[in-house]
PDB file of C-alpha atoms in Angstrom:
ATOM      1  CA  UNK W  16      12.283  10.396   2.015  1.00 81.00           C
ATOM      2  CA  UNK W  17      15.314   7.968   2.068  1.00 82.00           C
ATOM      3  CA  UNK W  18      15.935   5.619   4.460  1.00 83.00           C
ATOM      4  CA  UNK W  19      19.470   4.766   5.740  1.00 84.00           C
ATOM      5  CA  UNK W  20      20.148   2.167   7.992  1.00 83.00           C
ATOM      6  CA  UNK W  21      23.306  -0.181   9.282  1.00 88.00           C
ATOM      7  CA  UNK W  22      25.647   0.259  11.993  1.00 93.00           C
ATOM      8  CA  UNK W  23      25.521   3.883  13.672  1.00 89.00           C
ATOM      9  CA  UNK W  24      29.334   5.085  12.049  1.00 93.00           C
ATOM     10  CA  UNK W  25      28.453   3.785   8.385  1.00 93.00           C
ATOM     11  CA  UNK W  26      25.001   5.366   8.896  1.00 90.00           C
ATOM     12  CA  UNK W  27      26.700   9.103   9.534  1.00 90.00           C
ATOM     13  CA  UNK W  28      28.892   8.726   6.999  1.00 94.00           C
ATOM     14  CA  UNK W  29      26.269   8.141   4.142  1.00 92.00           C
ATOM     15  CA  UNK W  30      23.538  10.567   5.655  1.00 90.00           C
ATOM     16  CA  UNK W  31      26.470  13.230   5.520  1.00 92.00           C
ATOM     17  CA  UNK W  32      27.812  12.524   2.122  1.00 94.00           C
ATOM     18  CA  UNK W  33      23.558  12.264   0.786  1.00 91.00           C
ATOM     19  CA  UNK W  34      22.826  15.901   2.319  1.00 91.00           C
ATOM     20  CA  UNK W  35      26.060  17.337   0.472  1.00 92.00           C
ATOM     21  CA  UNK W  36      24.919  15.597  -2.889  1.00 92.00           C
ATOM     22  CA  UNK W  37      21.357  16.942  -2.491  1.00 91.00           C
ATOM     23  CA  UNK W  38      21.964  20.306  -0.677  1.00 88.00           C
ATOM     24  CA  UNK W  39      22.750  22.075  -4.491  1.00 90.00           C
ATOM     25  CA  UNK W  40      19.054  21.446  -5.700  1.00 92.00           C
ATOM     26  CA  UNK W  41      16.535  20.487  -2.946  1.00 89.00           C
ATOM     27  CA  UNK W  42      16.603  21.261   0.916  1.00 89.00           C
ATOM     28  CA  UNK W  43      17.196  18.313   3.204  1.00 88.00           C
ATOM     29  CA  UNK W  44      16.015  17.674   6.926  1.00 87.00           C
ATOM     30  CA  UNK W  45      17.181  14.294   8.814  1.00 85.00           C
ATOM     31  CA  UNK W  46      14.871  12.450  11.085  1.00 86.00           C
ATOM     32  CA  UNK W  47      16.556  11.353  14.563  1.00 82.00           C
ATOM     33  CA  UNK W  48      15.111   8.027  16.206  1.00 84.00           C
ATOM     34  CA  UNK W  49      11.507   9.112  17.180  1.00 90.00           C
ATOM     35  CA  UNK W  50      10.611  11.170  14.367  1.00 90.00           C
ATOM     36  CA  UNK W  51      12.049   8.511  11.743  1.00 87.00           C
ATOM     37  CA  UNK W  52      10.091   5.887  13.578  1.00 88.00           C
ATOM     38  CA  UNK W  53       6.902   8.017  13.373  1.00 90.00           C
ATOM     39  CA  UNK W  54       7.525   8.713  10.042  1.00 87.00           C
ATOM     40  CA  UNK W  55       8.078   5.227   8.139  1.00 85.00           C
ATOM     41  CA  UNK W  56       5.217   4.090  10.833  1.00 86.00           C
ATOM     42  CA  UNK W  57       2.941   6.094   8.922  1.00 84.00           C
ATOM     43  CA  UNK W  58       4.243   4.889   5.893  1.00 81.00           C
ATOM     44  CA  UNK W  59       4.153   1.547   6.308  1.00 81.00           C
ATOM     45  CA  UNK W  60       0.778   1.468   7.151  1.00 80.00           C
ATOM     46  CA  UNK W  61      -0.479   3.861   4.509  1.00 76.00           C
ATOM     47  CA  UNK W  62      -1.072   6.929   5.967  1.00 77.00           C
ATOM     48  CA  UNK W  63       0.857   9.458   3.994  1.00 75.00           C
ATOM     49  CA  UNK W  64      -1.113   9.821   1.630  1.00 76.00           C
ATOM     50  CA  UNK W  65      -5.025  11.045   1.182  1.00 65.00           C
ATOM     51  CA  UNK W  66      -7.703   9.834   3.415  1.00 66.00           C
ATOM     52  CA  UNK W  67     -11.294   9.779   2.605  1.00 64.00           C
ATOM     53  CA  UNK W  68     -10.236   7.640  -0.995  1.00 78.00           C
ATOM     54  CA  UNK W  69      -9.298   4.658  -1.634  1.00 87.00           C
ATOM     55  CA  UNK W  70      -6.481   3.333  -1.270  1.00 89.00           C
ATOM     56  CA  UNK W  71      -4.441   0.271  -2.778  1.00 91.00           C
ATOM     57  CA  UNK W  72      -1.390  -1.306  -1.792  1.00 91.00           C
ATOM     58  CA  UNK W  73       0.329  -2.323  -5.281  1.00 93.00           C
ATOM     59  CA  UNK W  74       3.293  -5.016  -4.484  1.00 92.00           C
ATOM     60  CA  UNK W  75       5.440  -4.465  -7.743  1.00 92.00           C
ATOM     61  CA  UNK W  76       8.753  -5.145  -9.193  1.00 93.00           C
ATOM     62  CA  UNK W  77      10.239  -2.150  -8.133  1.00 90.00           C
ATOM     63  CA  UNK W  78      11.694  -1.296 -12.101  1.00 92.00           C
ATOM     64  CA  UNK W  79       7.615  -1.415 -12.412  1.00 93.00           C
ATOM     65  CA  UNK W  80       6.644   1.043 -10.018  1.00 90.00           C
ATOM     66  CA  UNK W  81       7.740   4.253 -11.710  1.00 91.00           C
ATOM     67  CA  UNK W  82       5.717   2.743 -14.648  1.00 92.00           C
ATOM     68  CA  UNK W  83       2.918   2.302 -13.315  1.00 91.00           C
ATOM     69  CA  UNK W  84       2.969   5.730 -11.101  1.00 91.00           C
ATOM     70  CA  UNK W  85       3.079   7.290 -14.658  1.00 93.00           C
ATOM     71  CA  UNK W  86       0.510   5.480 -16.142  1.00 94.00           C
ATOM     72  CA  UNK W  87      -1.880   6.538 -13.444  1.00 91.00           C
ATOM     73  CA  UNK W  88      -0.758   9.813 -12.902  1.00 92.00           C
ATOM     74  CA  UNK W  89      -3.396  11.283 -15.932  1.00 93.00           C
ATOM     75  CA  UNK W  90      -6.383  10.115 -13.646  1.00 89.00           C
ATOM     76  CA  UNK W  91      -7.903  12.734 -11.484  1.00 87.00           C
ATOM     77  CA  UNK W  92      -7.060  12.853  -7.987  1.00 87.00           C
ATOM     78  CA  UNK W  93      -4.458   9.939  -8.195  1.00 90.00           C
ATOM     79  CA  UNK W  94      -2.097  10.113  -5.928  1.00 88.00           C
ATOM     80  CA  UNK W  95       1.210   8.027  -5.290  1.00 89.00           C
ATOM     81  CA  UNK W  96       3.959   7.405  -2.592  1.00 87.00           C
ATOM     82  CA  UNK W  97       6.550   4.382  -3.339  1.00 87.00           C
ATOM     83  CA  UNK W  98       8.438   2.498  -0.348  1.00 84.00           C
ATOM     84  CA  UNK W  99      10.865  -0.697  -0.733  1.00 82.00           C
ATOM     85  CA  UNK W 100      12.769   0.722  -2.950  1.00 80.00           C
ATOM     86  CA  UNK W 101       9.636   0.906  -5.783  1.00 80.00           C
ATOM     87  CA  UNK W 102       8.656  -2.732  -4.680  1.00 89.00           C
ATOM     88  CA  UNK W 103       5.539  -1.100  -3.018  1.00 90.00           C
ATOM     89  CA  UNK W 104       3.508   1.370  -3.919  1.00 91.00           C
ATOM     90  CA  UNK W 105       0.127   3.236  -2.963  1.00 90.00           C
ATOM     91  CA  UNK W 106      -2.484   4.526  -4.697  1.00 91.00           C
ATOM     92  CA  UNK W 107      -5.060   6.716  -3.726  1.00 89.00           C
ATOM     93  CA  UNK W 108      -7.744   7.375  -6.026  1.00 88.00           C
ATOM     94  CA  UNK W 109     -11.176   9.461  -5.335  1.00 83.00           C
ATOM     95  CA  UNK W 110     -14.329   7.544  -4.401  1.00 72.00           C
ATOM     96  CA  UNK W 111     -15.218   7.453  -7.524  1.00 67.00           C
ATOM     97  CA  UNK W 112     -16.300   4.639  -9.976  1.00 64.00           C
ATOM     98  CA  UNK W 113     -14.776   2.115  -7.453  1.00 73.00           C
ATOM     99  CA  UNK W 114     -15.280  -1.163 -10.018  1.00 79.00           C
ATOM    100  CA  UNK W 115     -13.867   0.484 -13.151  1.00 82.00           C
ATOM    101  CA  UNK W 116     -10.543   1.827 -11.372  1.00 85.00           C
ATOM    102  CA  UNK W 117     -10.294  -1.259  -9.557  1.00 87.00           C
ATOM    103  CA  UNK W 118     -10.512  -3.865 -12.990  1.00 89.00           C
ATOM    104  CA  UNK W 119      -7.821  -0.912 -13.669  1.00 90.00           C
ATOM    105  CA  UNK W 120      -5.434  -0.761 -11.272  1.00 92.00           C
ATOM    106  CA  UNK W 121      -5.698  -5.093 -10.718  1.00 92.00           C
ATOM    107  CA  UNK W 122      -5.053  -4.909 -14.486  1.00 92.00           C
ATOM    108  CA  UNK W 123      -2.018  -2.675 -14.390  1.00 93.00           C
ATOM    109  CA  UNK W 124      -0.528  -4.514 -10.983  1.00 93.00           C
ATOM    110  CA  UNK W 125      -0.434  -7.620 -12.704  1.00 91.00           C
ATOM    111  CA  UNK W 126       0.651  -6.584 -16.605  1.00 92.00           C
ATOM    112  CA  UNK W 127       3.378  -5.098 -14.394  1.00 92.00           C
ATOM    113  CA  UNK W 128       3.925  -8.329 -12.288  1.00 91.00           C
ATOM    114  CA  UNK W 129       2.391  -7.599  -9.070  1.00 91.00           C
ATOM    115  CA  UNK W 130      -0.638  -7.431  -7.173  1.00 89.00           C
ATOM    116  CA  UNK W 131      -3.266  -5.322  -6.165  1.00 92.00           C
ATOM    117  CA  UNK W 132      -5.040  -5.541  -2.512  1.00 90.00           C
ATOM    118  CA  UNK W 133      -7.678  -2.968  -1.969  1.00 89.00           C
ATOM    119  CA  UNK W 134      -6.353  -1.315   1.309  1.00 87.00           C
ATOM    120  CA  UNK W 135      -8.697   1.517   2.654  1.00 85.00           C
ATOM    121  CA  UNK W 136     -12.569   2.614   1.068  1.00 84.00           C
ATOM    122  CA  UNK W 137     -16.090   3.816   2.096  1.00 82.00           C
ATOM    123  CA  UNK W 138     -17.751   0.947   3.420  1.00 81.00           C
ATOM    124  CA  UNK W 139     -19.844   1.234  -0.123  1.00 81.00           C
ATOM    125  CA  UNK W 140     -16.821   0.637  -2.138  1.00 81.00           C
ATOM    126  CA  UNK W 141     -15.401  -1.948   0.085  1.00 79.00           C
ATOM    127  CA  UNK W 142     -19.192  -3.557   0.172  1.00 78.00           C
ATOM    128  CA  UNK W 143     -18.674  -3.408  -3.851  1.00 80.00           C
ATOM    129  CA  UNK W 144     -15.072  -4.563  -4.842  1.00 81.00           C
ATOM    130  CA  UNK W 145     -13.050  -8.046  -3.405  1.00 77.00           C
ATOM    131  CA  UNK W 146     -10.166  -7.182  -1.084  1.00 77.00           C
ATOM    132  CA  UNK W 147      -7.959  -9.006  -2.714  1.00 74.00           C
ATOM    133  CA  UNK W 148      -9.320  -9.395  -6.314  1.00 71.00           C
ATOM    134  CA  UNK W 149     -10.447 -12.776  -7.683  1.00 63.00           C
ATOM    135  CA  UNK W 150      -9.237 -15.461  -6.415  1.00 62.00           C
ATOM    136  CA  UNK W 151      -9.120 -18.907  -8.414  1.00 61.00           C
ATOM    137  CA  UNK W 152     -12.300 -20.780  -7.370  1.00 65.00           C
ATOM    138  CA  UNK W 153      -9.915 -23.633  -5.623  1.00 68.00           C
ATOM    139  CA  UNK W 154      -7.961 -20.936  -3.450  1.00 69.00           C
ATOM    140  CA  UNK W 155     -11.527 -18.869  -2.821  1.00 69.00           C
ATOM    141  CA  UNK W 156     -12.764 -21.834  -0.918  1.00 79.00           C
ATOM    142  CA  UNK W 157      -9.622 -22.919   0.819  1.00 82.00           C
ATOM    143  CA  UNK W 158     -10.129 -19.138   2.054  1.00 76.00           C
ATOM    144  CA  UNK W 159     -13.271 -19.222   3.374  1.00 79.00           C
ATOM    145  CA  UNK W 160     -12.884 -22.859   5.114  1.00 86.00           C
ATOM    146  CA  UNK W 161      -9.968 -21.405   6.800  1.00 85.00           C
ATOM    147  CA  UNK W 162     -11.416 -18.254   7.904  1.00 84.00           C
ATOM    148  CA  UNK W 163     -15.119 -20.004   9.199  1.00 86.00           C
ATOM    149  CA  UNK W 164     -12.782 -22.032  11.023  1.00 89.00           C
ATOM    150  CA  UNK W 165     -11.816 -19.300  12.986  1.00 88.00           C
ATOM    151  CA  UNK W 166     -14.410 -17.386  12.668  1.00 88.00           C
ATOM    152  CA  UNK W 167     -17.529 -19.737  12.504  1.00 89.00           C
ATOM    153  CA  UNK W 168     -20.265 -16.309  13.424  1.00 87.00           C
ATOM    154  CA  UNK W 169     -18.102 -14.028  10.456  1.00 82.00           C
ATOM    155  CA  UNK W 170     -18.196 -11.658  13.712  1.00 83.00           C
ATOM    156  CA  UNK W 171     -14.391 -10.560  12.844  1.00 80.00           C
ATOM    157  CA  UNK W 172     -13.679  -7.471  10.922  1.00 72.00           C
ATOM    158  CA  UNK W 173     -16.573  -8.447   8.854  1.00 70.00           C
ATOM    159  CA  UNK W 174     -15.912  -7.384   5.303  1.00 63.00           C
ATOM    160  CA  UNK W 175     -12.470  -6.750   5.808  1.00 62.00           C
ATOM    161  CA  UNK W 176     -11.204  -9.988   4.226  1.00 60.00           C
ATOM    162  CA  UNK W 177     -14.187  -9.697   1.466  1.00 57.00           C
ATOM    163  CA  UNK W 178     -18.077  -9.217   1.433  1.00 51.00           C
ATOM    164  CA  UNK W 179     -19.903  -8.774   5.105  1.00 46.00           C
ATOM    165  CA  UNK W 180     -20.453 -12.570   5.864  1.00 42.00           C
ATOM    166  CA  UNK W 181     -18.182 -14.193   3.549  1.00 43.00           C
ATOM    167  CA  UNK W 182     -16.490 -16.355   7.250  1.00 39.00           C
ATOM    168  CA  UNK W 183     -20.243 -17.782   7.279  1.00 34.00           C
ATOM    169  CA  UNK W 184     -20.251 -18.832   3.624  1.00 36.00           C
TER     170      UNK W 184
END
């Protein structure tokens, strides 16, 4: 899927000259306003691509993303969809041995100069793995000051930020 957008003239003229550089090789279909809107909805919040695993959100350079896509593509049931240009990319990966693809996928993020957040999982694997990775000790507890101040119970989205009860901490 490409996106286009800019004034409504520009936009027709690009979309146009696009579909007759494509049409040779690989059909094309263009999303009008509620469709498109539906569409990059459901990618922006992560839901083109397999439920039921779990899923990370890898902010990259975008140069990195193809990179990375290949070096996960040999592991079973990985799955990828890029957005910003290669600047973002998700990963879906079975329920499987959550902590070894994680140290994984963290370890590839950041040789490639991004960062992993651990998006969508089983309430096992999310129970199992940090949200967000490790954090330096100094910005772990600026973290959890911030969120028991406003959440002094850990009554919101418990285990959403990191381990059931981490607000109360």
């Amino acid at each position: 899927a490409i996106r286009l957008e800019g004034a409504r003239g520009p936009v027709a003229e690009r979309a146009t000259a696009l579909r007759a550089a494509l049409s040779p090789t690989v059909a094309t279909e263009e999303l009008h306003t509620r469709n498109s809107r539906a569409f990059w909805a459901e990618m922006r919040d992560g839901r083109l691509i397999a439920s039921g695993a779990a899923l990370w959100r890898l902010t990259l350079p975008p140069a990195a993303a193809p990179m990375l896509a290949e070096a996960v593509a040999p592991w079973p049931g990985a799955q990828c969809v890029f957005d910003w240009a290669g600047g973002l990319l998700w990963l879906s990966l079975p329920d499987g041995d959550g902590i070894a693809d994680a140290v994984k996928v963290r370890a590839l993020a950041v040789e490639a100069g991004g960062h992993a957040v651990l998006w969508r999982a089983s309430d096992g694997l999310r129970a199992r793995i940090a949200v967000f990775g490790d954090e330096a000790d100094s910005l772990a507890a600026l973290a959890r000051r911030i969120r028991a101040n406003f959440d002094p119970a850990g009554i919101l989205n418990p285990g959403r930020m990191g381990p059931a009860g981490a607000a109360a901490r």
